[in-house]
Every structure is written in C-alpha cells, then in structure tokens.
Amino acid sequence: MSVTLVGVLFVAAGLTALGAFIAAWKRELTAALGGLPVMFAGAGTAFAGVARFSAASGALLIGQEMAVLLAIAALAAVGLGVGLAGRESPR
Amino acid sequence: MDSLHAIGFYVSAALAGLGGILLAFLHGHVRRGAALALTGLGLAGIYLSLSAGFAAIVVLICYAAAAAVLARPDYRTVEQVTGGLWRQVGAVGAALLLAVLAYAAFRGTFAHATFYGGAFGSVSVARLLFAHDALATEAVGGLVLLTLVGAAAAWRRERPREEREGRR
C-alpha cells in the first residue's frame, strides 16, 4: 500500500468539492461558512502533496508554507463571518 | 512512503471527509463545531503523513479555534433568501467540480522526486515564512489582524433575537 500524488490530489479534490457543497447547500449563512475551512483544507492538502511528492531535491517547501497560511486564513474567515453575523441578545 | 504512513494517510482522509459530511448535514452549533474539529483532526493527520508536521500542528490549533467559534451558542442565525432551486444548482456545481478535479488528478502525469525534507519541517517552513517570503507573511498577518479586529468590533453590537422554530 502506498500513497502517490494522484491519491493526494483525489483527496484534495474531494475536500474542495465537499466544502463547495456545504457552502451551496446550507440555508443558514453561518452554517454555510463552515464550508470555507473544508475548501481550504482541500487546497492545503494539494499544496502539501505537491511539496511532498513533486519537489526536486533542495527545493523550498512552499507547499507546506501555503498549507500553514491557508489554515490561518480559514480561522480568520470563520471569525470574520461569525463576527459579522453578530451576537444575539438574550431573551 | 511505507505502509504505516499510507494507512495513516487514508484513515486521516476518511476522518476529514466524514467531518465534512457531518458538517453538511448536522444541525446545531455544537454539533457543527465538533464536525469541523473532526475535519481539522483528519487534516492534521494528512499533513503528518505527508511529512508536514509543523503544518499539522498549525492546522490543529487553527481548526480547533474555528470549531470553538462555530460552536458558540450566542451568534445570530442568518438565513439566505436564495431559493431551493439555486441551492440545488450549487450542489450539482460542487459535484461537477469534484468530477473535473478528479479527472485532472487522474489524467495528470507527474514527475516523481525523492523527498529530502524531515518529518516536521519547521526550520524549512520558518525560513520561508520569515526570510524568503517575509513581506508576504507580514501582509497576511496584517490582513488577519484587521479581519479579527473587524470581527470583534462587529461582535460587540448586540442584535435583537429573531423568532425561529427549530431551524438551527
């Protein structure tokens, strides 16, 4: 059993499409917002896979760097979305 | 990549996918937060099996924080005015996206190279973030800071509760 770049890209495609499905399907905007981190997870997986399998010797790990930045961007997107949705006053 | 890493990769991928599916179909803030945390756990496992240990730790922290934000009980539920037809068109579009990306991955021919990096890679990534791409890192950091300040400012304003019936 082994993992190839094609396998990693299949997983990345699945996560990206799943995130797009969540963003399109959910009726509540704050719930649809949860699709963004899943889409970013797919993109990050593709970047990390390319850094792992296709890097020539001595190449910089730019794919891993992008994966880190995408994770931070996902957190910021969720924070901004929930913040913009606003706090509900208690009953 | 040996069998142990391969098993770790596929199990983690299944966890991430399961988390995403649960996120799509579960109702309730806490459940959705837990599903996002499961996705983050799976993603961290994927990164770990791809020799990106530093990225895995960052993902664990960021997705746990995002899950905690999504699981909060006191944010407002905003509903779309888009009709069911457009939502279904969007879902079909997501399926088409999956088909196109999977076809591109299947048909792609990639050069294979030996990986010389370590299992963790923190030094290499830190060199990139703070030396090679320092300006871009500062720009992203500034953008994230502005985003979080804006979110905090928006959060301070309290909105009246809307009456709903079991649509969380």
Short mmCIF file of C-alpha atoms in Angstrom, two decimals:
data_model
loop_
_atom_site.label_atom_id
_atom_site.label_comp_id
_atom_site.label_asym_id
_atom_site.label_seq_id
_atom_site.Cartn_x
_atom_site.Cartn_y
_atom_site.Cartn_z
CA MET A 1 0.00 0.00 0.00
CA SER A 2 1.37 3.35 -0.97
CA VAL A 3 0.31 6.94 -1.43
CA THR A 4 1.01 8.81 -4.65
CA LEU A 5 0.48 12.38 -5.70
CA VAL A 6 -2.60 11.29 -7.64
CA GLY A 7 -4.11 9.83 -4.46
CA VAL A 8 -3.39 13.03 -2.56
CA LEU A 9 -4.96 15.10 -5.32
CA PHE A 10 -8.07 12.87 -5.24
CA VAL A 11 -8.45 13.56 -1.51
CA ALA A 12 -7.85 17.27 -2.12
CA ALA A 13 -10.50 17.29 -4.87
CA GLY A 14 -12.97 15.55 -2.57
CA LEU A 15 -12.45 18.01 0.26
CA THR A 16 -12.69 21.03 -2.03
CA ALA A 17 -15.91 19.78 -3.62
CA LEU A 18 -17.33 18.90 -0.19
CA GLY A 19 -16.61 22.42 1.03
CA ALA A 20 -18.28 23.88 -2.05
CA PHE A 21 -21.28 21.63 -1.44
CA ILE A 22 -21.58 22.80 2.19
CA ALA A 23 -21.32 26.45 1.13
CA ALA A 24 -24.00 25.98 -1.55
CA TRP A 25 -26.36 23.67 0.33
CA LYS A 26 -26.72 25.12 3.81
CA ARG A 27 -29.56 27.55 4.24
CA GLU A 28 -28.03 29.38 7.19
CA LEU A 29 -25.15 31.65 6.22
CA THR A 30 -23.23 30.93 9.41
CA ALA A 31 -23.51 27.20 8.71
CA ALA A 32 -22.53 27.67 5.08
CA LEU A 33 -19.47 29.48 6.38
CA GLY A 34 -18.25 26.11 7.67
CA GLY A 35 -17.65 25.09 4.06
CA LEU A 36 -14.80 27.57 3.74
CA PRO A 37 -12.36 25.75 6.07
CA VAL A 38 -13.18 22.47 4.30
CA MET A 39 -12.40 24.03 0.90
CA PHE A 40 -9.20 25.49 2.32
CA ALA A 41 -8.36 22.03 3.68
CA GLY A 42 -8.61 20.63 0.16
CA ALA A 43 -6.36 23.35 -1.25
CA GLY A 44 -3.87 22.87 1.58
CA THR A 45 -3.80 19.11 1.02
CA ALA A 46 -2.96 19.65 -2.65
CA PHE A 47 -0.18 22.09 -1.76
CA ALA A 48 1.29 19.77 0.89
CA GLY A 49 1.09 16.82 -1.50
CA VAL A 50 2.95 18.68 -4.22
CA ALA A 51 5.60 19.72 -1.69
CA ARG A 52 5.97 16.09 -0.60
CA PHE A 53 5.95 14.24 -3.91
CA SER A 54 6.97 16.59 -6.67
CA ALA A 55 9.69 18.67 -5.09
CA ALA A 56 13.07 18.42 -6.72
CA SER A 57 16.00 17.99 -4.38
CA GLY A 58 16.77 21.11 -2.42
CA ALA A 59 13.52 22.80 -3.40
CA LEU A 60 11.82 25.02 -0.88
CA LEU A 61 8.77 23.67 0.93
CA ILE A 62 6.48 26.33 -0.48
CA GLY A 63 3.55 23.91 -0.46
CA GLN A 64 3.81 23.44 3.30
CA GLU A 65 4.09 27.21 3.74
CA MET A 66 0.88 27.67 1.76
CA ALA A 67 -0.83 25.00 3.85
CA VAL A 68 0.07 26.89 7.03
CA LEU A 69 -1.18 30.19 5.63
CA LEU A 70 -4.42 28.59 4.40
CA ALA A 71 -5.14 27.22 7.89
CA ILE A 72 -4.67 30.69 9.39
CA ALA A 73 -6.84 32.22 6.66
CA ALA A 74 -9.58 29.65 7.37
CA LEU A 75 -9.64 30.64 11.03
CA ALA A 76 -9.78 34.32 10.09
CA ALA A 77 -12.63 33.71 7.64
CA VAL A 78 -14.71 31.85 10.23
CA GLY A 79 -14.01 34.52 12.85
CA LEU A 80 -14.97 37.33 10.49
CA GLY A 81 -18.13 35.58 9.34
CA VAL A 82 -19.39 34.83 12.84
CA GLY A 83 -18.41 38.33 13.98
CA LEU A 84 -20.33 39.91 11.11
CA ALA A 85 -23.35 37.71 11.82
CA GLY A 86 -23.38 39.33 15.23
CA ARG A 87 -24.29 38.47 18.74
CA GLU A 88 -27.86 37.64 19.59
CA SER A 89 -29.36 39.37 22.56
CA PRO A 90 -30.53 37.09 25.38
CA ARG A 91 -34.25 36.55 25.88
CA MET B 1 6.22 6.19 1.78
CA ASP B 2 5.79 3.00 3.81
CA SER B 3 2.56 1.16 4.60
CA LEU B 4 2.15 2.72 8.03
CA HIS B 5 2.24 6.22 6.57
CA ALA B 6 -0.14 5.15 3.81
CA ILE B 7 -2.64 3.74 6.33
CA GLY B 8 -2.33 6.92 8.37
CA PHE B 9 -2.98 9.00 5.28
CA TYR B 10 -6.10 7.12 4.19
CA VAL B 11 -7.56 6.92 7.71
CA SER B 12 -6.96 10.66 8.16
CA ALA B 13 -8.51 11.38 4.77
CA ALA B 14 -11.57 9.35 5.77
CA LEU B 15 -11.80 11.28 9.06
CA ALA B 16 -11.58 14.62 7.25
CA GLY B 17 -14.23 13.55 4.74
CA LEU B 18 -16.52 12.25 7.48
CA GLY B 19 -16.15 15.53 9.35
CA GLY B 20 -17.08 17.45 6.20
CA ILE B 21 -20.14 15.28 5.56
CA LEU B 22 -21.29 15.67 9.16
CA LEU B 23 -20.74 19.41 8.86
CA ALA B 24 -23.03 19.44 5.84
CA PHE B 25 -25.90 17.50 7.39
CA LEU B 26 -25.81 18.06 11.16
CA HIS B 27 -27.89 20.75 12.82
CA GLY B 28 -26.95 22.74 15.87
CA HIS B 29 -23.98 24.92 16.64
CA VAL B 30 -22.18 22.47 18.92
CA ARG B 31 -22.51 19.54 16.51
CA ARG B 32 -21.24 21.62 13.61
CA GLY B 33 -18.29 22.76 15.71
CA ALA B 34 -17.48 19.15 16.59
CA ALA B 35 -17.69 18.16 12.91
CA LEU B 36 -15.27 20.94 11.95
CA ALA B 37 -12.91 19.82 14.72
CA LEU B 38 -13.06 16.28 13.28
CA THR B 39 -12.18 17.68 9.85
CA GLY B 40 -9.24 19.53 11.39
CA LEU B 41 -8.06 16.36 13.13
CA GLY B 42 -8.18 14.44 9.85
CA LEU B 43 -6.41 17.23 8.00
CA ALA B 44 -3.65 17.30 10.63
CA GLY B 45 -3.23 13.55 10.17
CA ILE B 46 -2.98 14.01 6.40
CA TYR B 47 -0.28 16.64 6.83
CA LEU B 48 1.57 14.49 9.35
CA SER B 49 1.66 11.54 6.96
CA LEU B 50 2.88 13.90 4.22
CA SER B 51 5.89 14.87 6.37
CA ALA B 52 4.44 18.29 7.18
CA GLY B 53 4.41 18.07 10.97
CA PHE B 54 4.64 21.81 11.55
CA ALA B 55 1.67 22.46 9.27
CA ALA B 56 -0.22 19.72 11.13
CA ILE B 57 0.26 21.49 14.47
CA VAL B 58 -0.83 24.84 13.00
CA VAL B 59 -3.90 23.17 11.46
CA LEU B 60 -4.82 21.54 14.78
CA ILE B 61 -4.69 24.89 16.58
CA CYS B 62 -6.48 26.88 13.85
CA TYR B 63 -9.26 24.36 13.22
CA ALA B 64 -9.84 23.82 16.94
CA ALA B 65 -10.22 27.59 17.32
CA ALA B 66 -12.54 27.78 14.29
CA ALA B 67 -14.59 24.89 15.71
CA ALA B 68 -14.84 26.68 19.06
CA VAL B 69 -16.08 29.81 17.26
CA LEU B 70 -18.66 27.84 15.23
CA ALA B 71 -19.85 26.00 18.36
CA ARG B 72 -20.67 29.21 20.24
CA PRO B 73 -24.35 29.29 21.17
CA ASP B 74 -24.87 33.04 21.03
CA TYR B 75 -24.26 34.14 17.45
CA ARG B 76 -27.12 35.14 15.22
CA THR B 77 -28.51 32.72 12.67
CA VAL B 78 -28.75 34.45 9.31
CA GLU B 79 -30.77 32.68 6.65
CA GLN B 80 -30.31 33.03 2.89
CA VAL B 81 -33.09 34.30 0.71
CA THR B 82 -31.87 32.08 -2.13
CA GLY B 83 -34.46 29.55 -3.19
CA GLY B 84 -34.12 25.78 -3.12
CA LEU B 85 -33.55 25.57 -6.87
CA TRP B 86 -30.39 27.67 -6.72
CA ARG B 87 -29.12 25.68 -3.75
CA GLN B 88 -29.59 22.51 -5.76
CA VAL B 89 -27.80 24.07 -8.72
CA GLY B 90 -24.94 24.91 -6.36
CA ALA B 91 -24.84 21.32 -5.10
CA VAL B 92 -24.73 20.00 -8.66
CA GLY B 93 -21.96 22.50 -9.36
CA ALA B 94 -20.00 21.07 -6.42
CA ALA B 95 -20.41 17.58 -7.89
CA LEU B 96 -19.18 18.85 -11.26
CA LEU B 97 -16.21 20.45 -9.52
CA LEU B 98 -15.39 17.10 -7.93
CA ALA B 99 -15.61 15.37 -11.31
CA VAL B 100 -13.35 17.93 -13.01
CA LEU B 101 -10.75 17.91 -10.23
CA ALA B 102 -10.74 14.12 -10.00
CA TYR B 103 -10.36 13.84 -13.79
CA ALA B 104 -7.46 16.31 -13.71
CA ALA B 105 -5.78 14.31 -10.92
CA PHE B 106 -6.35 11.02 -12.74
CA ARG B 107 -5.06 12.22 -16.09
CA GLY B 108 -2.12 14.17 -14.73
CA THR B 109 1.40 12.92 -15.29
CA PHE B 110 3.72 14.00 -12.55
CA ALA B 111 7.47 13.78 -12.13
CA HIS B 112 8.47 11.72 -9.12
CA ALA B 113 11.23 13.01 -6.91
CA THR B 114 12.81 11.83 -3.69
CA PHE B 115 11.79 13.84 -0.66
CA TYR B 116 14.79 15.04 1.34
CA GLY B 117 12.98 17.09 3.98
CA GLY B 118 12.40 15.92 7.53
CA ALA B 119 9.17 14.73 9.10
CA PHE B 120 8.49 18.04 10.81
CA GLY B 121 9.90 20.70 8.51
CA SER B 122 9.59 23.61 10.95
CA VAL B 123 13.02 25.03 10.12
CA SER B 124 12.44 24.99 6.37
CA VAL B 125 8.96 26.49 6.68
CA ALA B 126 10.19 29.12 9.15
CA ARG B 127 12.98 30.09 6.73
CA LEU B 128 10.36 30.54 4.04
CA LEU B 129 7.91 32.44 6.22
CA PHE B 130 10.35 34.76 7.95
CA ALA B 131 13.19 35.14 5.43
CA HIS B 132 12.27 34.20 1.86
CA ASP B 133 8.65 35.41 1.93
CA ALA B 134 8.80 37.74 4.93
CA LEU B 135 6.87 40.56 3.24
CA ALA B 136 4.08 38.24 2.15
CA THR B 137 3.91 36.75 5.65
CA GLU B 138 3.65 40.20 7.20
CA ALA B 139 0.93 41.13 4.70
CA VAL B 140 -1.07 38.01 5.58
CA GLY B 141 -0.51 38.65 9.29
CA GLY B 142 -1.71 42.23 8.94
CA LEU B 143 -4.76 41.11 6.97
CA VAL B 144 -5.65 38.50 9.59
CA LEU B 145 -5.22 41.07 12.36
CA LEU B 146 -7.51 43.55 10.58
CA THR B 147 -10.03 40.78 9.98
CA LEU B 148 -10.12 39.74 13.62
CA VAL B 149 -10.33 43.37 14.84
CA GLY B 150 -13.24 43.94 12.43
CA ALA B 151 -14.94 40.78 13.60
CA ALA B 152 -14.51 41.77 17.25
CA ALA B 153 -15.90 45.25 16.54
CA ALA B 154 -18.90 43.77 14.73
CA TRP B 155 -19.44 41.26 17.53
CA ARG B 156 -19.74 43.97 20.17
CA ARG B 157 -23.01 45.20 18.67
CA GLU B 158 -25.87 43.17 20.01
CA ARG B 159 -28.73 42.34 17.64
CA PRO B 160 -32.29 41.50 18.62
CA ARG B 161 -33.18 37.82 18.61
CA GLU B 162 -35.28 36.65 15.70
CA GLU B 163 -38.04 34.20 16.40
CA ARG B 164 -37.45 30.87 14.66
CA GLU B 165 -38.86 27.43 15.05
CA GLY B 166 -36.34 24.64 15.23
CA ARG B 167 -34.23 25.59 12.22
CA ARG B 168 -30.86 25.55 13.97
#
